[in-house]
PDB file of C-alpha atoms in Angstrom:
ATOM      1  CA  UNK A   1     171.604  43.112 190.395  1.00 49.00           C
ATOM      2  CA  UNK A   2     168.007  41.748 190.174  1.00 51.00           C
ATOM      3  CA  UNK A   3     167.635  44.211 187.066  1.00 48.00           C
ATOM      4  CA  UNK A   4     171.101  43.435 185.950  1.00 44.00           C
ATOM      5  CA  UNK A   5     169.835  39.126 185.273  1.00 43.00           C
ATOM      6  CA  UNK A   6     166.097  40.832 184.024  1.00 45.00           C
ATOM      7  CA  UNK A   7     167.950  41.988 181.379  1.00 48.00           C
ATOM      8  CA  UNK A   8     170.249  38.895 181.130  1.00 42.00           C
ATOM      9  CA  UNK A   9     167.187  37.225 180.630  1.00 44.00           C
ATOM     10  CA  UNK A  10     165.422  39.298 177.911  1.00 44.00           C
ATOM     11  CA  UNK A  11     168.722  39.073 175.820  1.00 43.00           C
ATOM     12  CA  UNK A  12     167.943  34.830 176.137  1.00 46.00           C
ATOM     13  CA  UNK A  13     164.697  35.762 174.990  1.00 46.00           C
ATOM     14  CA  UNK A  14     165.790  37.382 171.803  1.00 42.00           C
ATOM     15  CA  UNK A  15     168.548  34.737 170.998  1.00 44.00           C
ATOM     16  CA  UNK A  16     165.635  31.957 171.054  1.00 44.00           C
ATOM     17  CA  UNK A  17     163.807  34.277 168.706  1.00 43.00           C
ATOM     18  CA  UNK A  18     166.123  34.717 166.215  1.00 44.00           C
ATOM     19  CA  UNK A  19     166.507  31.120 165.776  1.00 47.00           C
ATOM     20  CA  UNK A  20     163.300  30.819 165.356  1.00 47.00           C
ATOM     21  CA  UNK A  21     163.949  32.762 162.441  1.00 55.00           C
ATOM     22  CA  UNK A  22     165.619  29.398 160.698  1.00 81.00           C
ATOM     23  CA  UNK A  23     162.550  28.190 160.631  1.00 89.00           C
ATOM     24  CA  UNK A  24     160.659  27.903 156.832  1.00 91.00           C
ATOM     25  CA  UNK A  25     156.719  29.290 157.234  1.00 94.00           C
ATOM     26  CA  UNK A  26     154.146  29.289 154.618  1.00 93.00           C
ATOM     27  CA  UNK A  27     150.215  29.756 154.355  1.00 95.00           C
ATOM     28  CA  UNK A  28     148.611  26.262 152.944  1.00 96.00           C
ATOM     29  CA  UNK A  29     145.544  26.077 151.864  1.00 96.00           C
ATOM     30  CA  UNK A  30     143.609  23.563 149.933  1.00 96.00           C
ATOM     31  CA  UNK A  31     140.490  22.140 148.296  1.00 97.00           C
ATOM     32  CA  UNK A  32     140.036  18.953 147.352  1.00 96.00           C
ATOM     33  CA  UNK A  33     137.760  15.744 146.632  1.00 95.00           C
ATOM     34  CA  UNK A  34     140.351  13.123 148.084  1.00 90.00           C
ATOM     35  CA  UNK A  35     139.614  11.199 150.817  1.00 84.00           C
ATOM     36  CA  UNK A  36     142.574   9.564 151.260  1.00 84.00           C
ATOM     37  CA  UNK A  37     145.925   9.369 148.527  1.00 86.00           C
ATOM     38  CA  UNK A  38     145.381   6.406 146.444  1.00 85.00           C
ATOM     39  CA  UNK A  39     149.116   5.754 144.503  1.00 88.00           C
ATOM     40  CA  UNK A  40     147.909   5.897 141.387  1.00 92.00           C
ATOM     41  CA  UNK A  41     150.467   7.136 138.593  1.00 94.00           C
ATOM     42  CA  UNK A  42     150.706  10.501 138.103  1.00 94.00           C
ATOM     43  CA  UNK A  43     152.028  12.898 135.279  1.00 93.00           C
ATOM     44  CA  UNK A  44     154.009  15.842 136.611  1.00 94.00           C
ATOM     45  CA  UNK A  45     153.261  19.219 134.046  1.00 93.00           C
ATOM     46  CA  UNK A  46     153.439  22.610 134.068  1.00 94.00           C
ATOM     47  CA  UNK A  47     150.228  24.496 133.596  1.00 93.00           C
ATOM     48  CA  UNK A  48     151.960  26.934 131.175  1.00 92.00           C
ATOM     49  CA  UNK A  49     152.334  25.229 127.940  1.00 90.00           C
ATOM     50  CA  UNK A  50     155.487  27.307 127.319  1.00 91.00           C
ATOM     51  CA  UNK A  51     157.240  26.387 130.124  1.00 91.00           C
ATOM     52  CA  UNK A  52     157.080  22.419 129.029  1.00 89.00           C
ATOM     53  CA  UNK A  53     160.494  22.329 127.746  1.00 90.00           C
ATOM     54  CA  UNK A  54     161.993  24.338 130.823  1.00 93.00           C
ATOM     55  CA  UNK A  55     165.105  23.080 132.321  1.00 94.00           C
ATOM     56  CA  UNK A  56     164.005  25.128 135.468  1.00 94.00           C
ATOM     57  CA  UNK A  57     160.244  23.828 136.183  1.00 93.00           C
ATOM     58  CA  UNK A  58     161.689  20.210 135.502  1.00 93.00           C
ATOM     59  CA  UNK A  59     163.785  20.698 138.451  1.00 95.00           C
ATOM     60  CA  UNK A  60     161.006  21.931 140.409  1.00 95.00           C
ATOM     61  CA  UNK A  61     158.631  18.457 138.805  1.00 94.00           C
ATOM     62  CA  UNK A  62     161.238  16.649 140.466  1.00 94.00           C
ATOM     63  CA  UNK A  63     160.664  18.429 143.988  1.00 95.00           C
ATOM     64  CA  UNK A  64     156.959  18.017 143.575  1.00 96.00           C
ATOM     65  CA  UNK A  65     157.490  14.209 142.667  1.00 95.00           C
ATOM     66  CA  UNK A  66     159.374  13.303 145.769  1.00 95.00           C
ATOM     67  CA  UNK A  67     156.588  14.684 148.130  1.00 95.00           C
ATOM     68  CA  UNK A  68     153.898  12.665 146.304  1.00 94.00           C
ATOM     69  CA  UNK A  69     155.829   9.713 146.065  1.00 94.00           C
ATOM     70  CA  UNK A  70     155.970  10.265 149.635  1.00 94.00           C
ATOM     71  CA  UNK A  71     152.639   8.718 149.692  1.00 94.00           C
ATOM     72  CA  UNK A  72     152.390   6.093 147.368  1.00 94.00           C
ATOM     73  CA  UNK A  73     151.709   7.898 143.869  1.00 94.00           C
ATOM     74  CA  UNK A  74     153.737   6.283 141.161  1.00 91.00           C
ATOM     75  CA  UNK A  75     155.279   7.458 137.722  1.00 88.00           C
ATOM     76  CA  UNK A  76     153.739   6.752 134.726  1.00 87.00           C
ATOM     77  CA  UNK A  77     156.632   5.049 132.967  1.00 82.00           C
ATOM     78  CA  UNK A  78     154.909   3.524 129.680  1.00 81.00           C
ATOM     79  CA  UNK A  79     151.585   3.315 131.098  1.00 85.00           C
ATOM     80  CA  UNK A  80     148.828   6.071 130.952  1.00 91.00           C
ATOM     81  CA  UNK A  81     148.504   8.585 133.523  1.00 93.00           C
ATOM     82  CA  UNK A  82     145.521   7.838 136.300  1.00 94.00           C
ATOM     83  CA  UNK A  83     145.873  11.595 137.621  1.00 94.00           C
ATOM     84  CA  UNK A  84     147.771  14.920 136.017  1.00 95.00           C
ATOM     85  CA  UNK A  85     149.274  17.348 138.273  1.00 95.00           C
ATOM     86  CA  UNK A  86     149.374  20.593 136.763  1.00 95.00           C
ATOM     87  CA  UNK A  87     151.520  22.951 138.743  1.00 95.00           C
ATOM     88  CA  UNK A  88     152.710  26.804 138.765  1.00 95.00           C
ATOM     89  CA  UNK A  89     155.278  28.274 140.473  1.00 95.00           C
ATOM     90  CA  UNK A  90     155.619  32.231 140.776  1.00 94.00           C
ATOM     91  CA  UNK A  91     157.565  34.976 142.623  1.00 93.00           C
ATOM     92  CA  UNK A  92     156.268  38.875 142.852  1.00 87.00           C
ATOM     93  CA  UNK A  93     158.671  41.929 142.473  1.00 82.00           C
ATOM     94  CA  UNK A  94     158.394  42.532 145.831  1.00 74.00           C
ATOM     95  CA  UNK A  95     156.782  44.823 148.640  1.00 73.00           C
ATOM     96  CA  UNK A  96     157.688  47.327 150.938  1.00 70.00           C
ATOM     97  CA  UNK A  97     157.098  45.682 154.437  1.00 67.00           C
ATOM     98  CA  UNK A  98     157.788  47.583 158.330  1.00 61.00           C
ATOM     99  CA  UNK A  99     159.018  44.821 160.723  1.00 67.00           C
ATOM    100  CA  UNK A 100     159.609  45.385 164.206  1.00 65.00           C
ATOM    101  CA  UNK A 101     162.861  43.972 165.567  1.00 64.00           C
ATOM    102  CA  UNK A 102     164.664  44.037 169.237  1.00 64.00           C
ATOM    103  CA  UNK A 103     167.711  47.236 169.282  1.00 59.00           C
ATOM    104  CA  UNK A 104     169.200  48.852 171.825  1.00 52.00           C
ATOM    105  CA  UNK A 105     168.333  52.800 173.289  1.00 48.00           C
ATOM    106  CA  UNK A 106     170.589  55.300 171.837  1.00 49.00           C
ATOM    107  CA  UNK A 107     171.686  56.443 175.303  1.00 44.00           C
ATOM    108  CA  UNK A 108     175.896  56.445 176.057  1.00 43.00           C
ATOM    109  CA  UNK A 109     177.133  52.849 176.421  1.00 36.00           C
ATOM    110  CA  UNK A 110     179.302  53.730 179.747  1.00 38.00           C
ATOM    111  CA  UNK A 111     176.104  54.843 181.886  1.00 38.00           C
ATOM    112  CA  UNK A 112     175.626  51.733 183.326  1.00 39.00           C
ATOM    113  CA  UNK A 113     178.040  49.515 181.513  1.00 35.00           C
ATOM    114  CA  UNK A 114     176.465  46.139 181.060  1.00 32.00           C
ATOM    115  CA  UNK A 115     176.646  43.849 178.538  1.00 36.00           C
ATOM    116  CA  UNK A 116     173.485  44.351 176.249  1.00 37.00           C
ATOM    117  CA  UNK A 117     172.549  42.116 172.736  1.00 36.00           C
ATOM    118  CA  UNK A 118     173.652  44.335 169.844  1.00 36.00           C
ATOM    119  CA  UNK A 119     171.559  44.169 166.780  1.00 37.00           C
ATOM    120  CA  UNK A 120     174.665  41.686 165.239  1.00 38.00           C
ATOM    121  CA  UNK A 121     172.258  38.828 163.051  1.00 38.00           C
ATOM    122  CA  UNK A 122     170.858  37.061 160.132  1.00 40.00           C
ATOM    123  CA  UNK A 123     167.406  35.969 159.169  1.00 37.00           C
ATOM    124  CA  UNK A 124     167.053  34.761 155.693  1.00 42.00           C
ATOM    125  CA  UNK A 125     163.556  35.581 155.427  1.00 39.00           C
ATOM    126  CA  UNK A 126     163.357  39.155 156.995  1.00 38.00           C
ATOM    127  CA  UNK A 127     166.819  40.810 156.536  1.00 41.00           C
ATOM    128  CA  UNK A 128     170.751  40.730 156.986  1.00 41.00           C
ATOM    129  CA  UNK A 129     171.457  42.473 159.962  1.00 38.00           C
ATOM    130  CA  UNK A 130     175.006  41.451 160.276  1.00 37.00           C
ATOM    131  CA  UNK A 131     176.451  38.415 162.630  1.00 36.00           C
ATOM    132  CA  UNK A 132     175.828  37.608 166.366  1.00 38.00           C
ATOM    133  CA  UNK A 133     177.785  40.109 168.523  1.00 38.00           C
ATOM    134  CA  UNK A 134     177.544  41.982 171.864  1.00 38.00           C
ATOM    135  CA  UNK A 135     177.176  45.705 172.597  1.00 40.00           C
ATOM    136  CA  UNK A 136     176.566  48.116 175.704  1.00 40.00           C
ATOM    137  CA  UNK A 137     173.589  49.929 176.501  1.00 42.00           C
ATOM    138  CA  UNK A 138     171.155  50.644 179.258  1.00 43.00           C
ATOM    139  CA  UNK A 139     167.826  49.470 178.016  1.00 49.00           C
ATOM    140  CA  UNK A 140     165.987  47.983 174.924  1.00 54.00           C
ATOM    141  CA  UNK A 141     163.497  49.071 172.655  1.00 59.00           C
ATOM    142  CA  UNK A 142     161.822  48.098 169.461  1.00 66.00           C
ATOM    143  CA  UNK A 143     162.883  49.549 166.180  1.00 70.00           C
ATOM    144  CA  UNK A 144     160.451  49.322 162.502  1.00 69.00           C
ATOM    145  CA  UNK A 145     162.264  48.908 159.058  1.00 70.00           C
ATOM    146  CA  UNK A 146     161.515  48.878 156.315  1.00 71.00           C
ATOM    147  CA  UNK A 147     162.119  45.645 154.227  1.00 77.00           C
ATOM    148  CA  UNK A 148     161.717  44.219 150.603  1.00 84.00           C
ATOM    149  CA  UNK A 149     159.765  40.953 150.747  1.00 86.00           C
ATOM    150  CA  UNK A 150     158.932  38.853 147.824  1.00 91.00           C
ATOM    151  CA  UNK A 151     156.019  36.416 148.018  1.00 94.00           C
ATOM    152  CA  UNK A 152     156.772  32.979 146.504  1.00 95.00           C
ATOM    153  CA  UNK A 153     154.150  30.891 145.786  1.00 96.00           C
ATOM    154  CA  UNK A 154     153.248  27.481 144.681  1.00 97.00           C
ATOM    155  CA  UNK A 155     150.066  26.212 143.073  1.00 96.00           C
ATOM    156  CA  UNK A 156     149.238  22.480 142.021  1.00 96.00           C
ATOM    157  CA  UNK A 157     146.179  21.001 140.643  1.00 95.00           C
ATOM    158  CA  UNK A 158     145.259  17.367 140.808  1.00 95.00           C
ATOM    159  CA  UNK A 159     142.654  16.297 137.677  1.00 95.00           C
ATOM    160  CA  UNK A 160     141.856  12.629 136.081  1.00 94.00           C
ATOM    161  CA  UNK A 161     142.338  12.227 132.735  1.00 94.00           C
ATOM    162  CA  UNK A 162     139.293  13.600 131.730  1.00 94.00           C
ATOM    163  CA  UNK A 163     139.874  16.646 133.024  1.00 94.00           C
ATOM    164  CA  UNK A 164     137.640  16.715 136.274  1.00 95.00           C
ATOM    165  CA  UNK A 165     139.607  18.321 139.411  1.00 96.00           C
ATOM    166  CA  UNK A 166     139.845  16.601 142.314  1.00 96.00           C
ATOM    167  CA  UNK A 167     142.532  18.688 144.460  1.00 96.00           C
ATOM    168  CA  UNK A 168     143.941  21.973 144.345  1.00 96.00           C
ATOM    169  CA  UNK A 169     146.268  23.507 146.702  1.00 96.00           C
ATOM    170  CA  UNK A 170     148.364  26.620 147.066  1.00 97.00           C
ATOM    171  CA  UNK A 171     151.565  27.306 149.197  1.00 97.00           C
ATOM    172  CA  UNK A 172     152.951  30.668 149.969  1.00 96.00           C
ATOM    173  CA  UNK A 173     156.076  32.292 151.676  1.00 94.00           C
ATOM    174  CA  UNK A 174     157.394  35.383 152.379  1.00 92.00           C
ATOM    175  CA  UNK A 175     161.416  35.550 151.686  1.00 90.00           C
ATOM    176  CA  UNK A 176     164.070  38.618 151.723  1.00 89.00           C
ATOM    177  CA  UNK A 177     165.597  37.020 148.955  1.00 89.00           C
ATOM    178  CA  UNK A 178     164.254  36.473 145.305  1.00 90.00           C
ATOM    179  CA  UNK A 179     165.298  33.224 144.754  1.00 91.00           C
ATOM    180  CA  UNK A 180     162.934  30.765 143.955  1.00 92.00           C
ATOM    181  CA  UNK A 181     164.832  27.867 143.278  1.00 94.00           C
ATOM    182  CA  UNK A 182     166.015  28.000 146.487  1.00 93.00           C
ATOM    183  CA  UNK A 183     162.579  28.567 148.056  1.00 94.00           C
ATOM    184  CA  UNK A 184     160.633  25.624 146.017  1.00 95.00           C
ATOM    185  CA  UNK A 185     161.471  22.626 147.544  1.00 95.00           C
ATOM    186  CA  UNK A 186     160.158  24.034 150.816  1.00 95.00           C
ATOM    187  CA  UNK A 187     156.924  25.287 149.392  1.00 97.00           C
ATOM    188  CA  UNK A 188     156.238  21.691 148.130  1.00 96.00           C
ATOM    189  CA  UNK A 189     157.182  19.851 151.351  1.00 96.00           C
ATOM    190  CA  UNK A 190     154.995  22.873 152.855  1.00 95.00           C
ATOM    191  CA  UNK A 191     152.125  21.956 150.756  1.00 96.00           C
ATOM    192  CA  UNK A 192     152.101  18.146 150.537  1.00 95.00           C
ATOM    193  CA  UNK A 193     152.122  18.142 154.683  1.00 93.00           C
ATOM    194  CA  UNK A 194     149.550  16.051 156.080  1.00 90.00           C
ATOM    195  CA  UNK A 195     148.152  15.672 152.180  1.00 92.00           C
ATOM    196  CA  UNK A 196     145.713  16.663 151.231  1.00 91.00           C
ATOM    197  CA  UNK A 197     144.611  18.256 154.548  1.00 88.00           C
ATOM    198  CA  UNK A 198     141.288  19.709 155.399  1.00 91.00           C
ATOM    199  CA  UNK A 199     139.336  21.336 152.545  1.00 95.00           C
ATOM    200  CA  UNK A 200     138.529  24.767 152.407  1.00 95.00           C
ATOM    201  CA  UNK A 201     141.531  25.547 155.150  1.00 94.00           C
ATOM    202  CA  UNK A 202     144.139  27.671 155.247  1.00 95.00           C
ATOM    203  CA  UNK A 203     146.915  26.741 157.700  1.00 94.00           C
ATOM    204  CA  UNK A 204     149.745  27.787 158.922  1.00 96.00           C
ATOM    205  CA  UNK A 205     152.879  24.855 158.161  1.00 94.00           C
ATOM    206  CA  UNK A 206     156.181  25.460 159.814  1.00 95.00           C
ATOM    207  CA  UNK A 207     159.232  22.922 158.917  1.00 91.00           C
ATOM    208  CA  UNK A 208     162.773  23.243 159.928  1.00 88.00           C
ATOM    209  CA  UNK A 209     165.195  24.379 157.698  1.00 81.00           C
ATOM    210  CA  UNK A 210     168.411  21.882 156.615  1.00 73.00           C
ATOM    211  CA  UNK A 211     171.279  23.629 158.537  1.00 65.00           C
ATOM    212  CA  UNK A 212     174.134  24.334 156.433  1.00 57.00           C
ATOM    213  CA  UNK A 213     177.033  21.816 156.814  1.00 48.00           C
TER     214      UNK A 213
END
């Protein structure tokens, strides 16, 4: 019985981690000469001339524009700019990567006849696996897989009108999925966290993802 509620237990375990899995997680890391935000106004524009009349990075301007309005910068409107933020926004074609994940031994499901955790769910970051679901078994172990990944990444540069930089930052994820509109908005609440952060640091920002009504 005692072994019977270990195993009760483990399968707890692996539920909490899998929800963990809803979680959004990028690498931040940033250099800058700010000491503190300062609201001036700010032009939002991509640092590849071609992409100036793009539909698609204004949408991603406006996701940028709501963190730093977040702490005070302003539009321009008619006046003239007091800082430019140039920013870039890329996704690779993608890696082979192994992950380890929680499965069940191949043994027959009547030798013992417990209720075991099947491998039955969803992470949007490392793999469809299904839905939640039971199965039988009579012991766990770990299986690797291979999975496509695609690294997302975000890149802003602060500079004053003259040109000289005074912040540059970079935000990158890991996502099963390549689908960057999708994945923006959460690199550039990812990046602007705690703004403008520690120079010379890379950190690790977790934020919660909006559950699905």
């Amino acid at each position: 019985m005692t072994k019977f509620f270990s195993r009760v237990l483990l399968v707890l375990g692996v539920v909490a981690l899998s929800a963990c899995a809803s979680n959004f997680r990028s690498n931040v890391t940033t250099f800058h000469e700010i000491t503190a935000p300062g609201g001036e106004r700010v032009l939002l524009t991509p640092m590849n001339p071609e992409k100036q009349d793009s539909i698609e990075f204004r949408q991603y301007a406006d996701a940028i524009a709501v963190q730093l309005q977040g702490y005070g910068y302003k539009e321009t409107g008619e006046s003239e700019p007091e800082l430019i933020a140039g920013f870039d926004v890329t996704i690779d074609d993608g890696r082979e990567k192994l992950i380890n994940r929680p499965g069940i031994t191949p043994y027959p499901y009547w030798t013992t006849g417990y209720w075991g955790y099947g491998r039955f769910w969803r992470s949007p970051f490392f793999g469809p696996y299904g839905g939640f679901g039971y199965g039988f078994g009579n012991g766990f172990n770990n299986e690797v897989v291979a999975r496509t990944v695609y690294l997302a990444t975000l890149r802003v540069e602060l500079r004053k009108p003259d040109g000289t930089l005074v912040y540059e930052g970079r935000a990158e994820t890991e996502t099963r999925r390549k689908d960057l509109p999708k994945v923006m908005p959460y690199l550039a609440k990812a990046l602007f966290e705690q703004f403008p952060g520690n120079s010379g640091e890379t950190r690790r920002v977790v934020i919660e993802k909006e559950k699905k009504q």
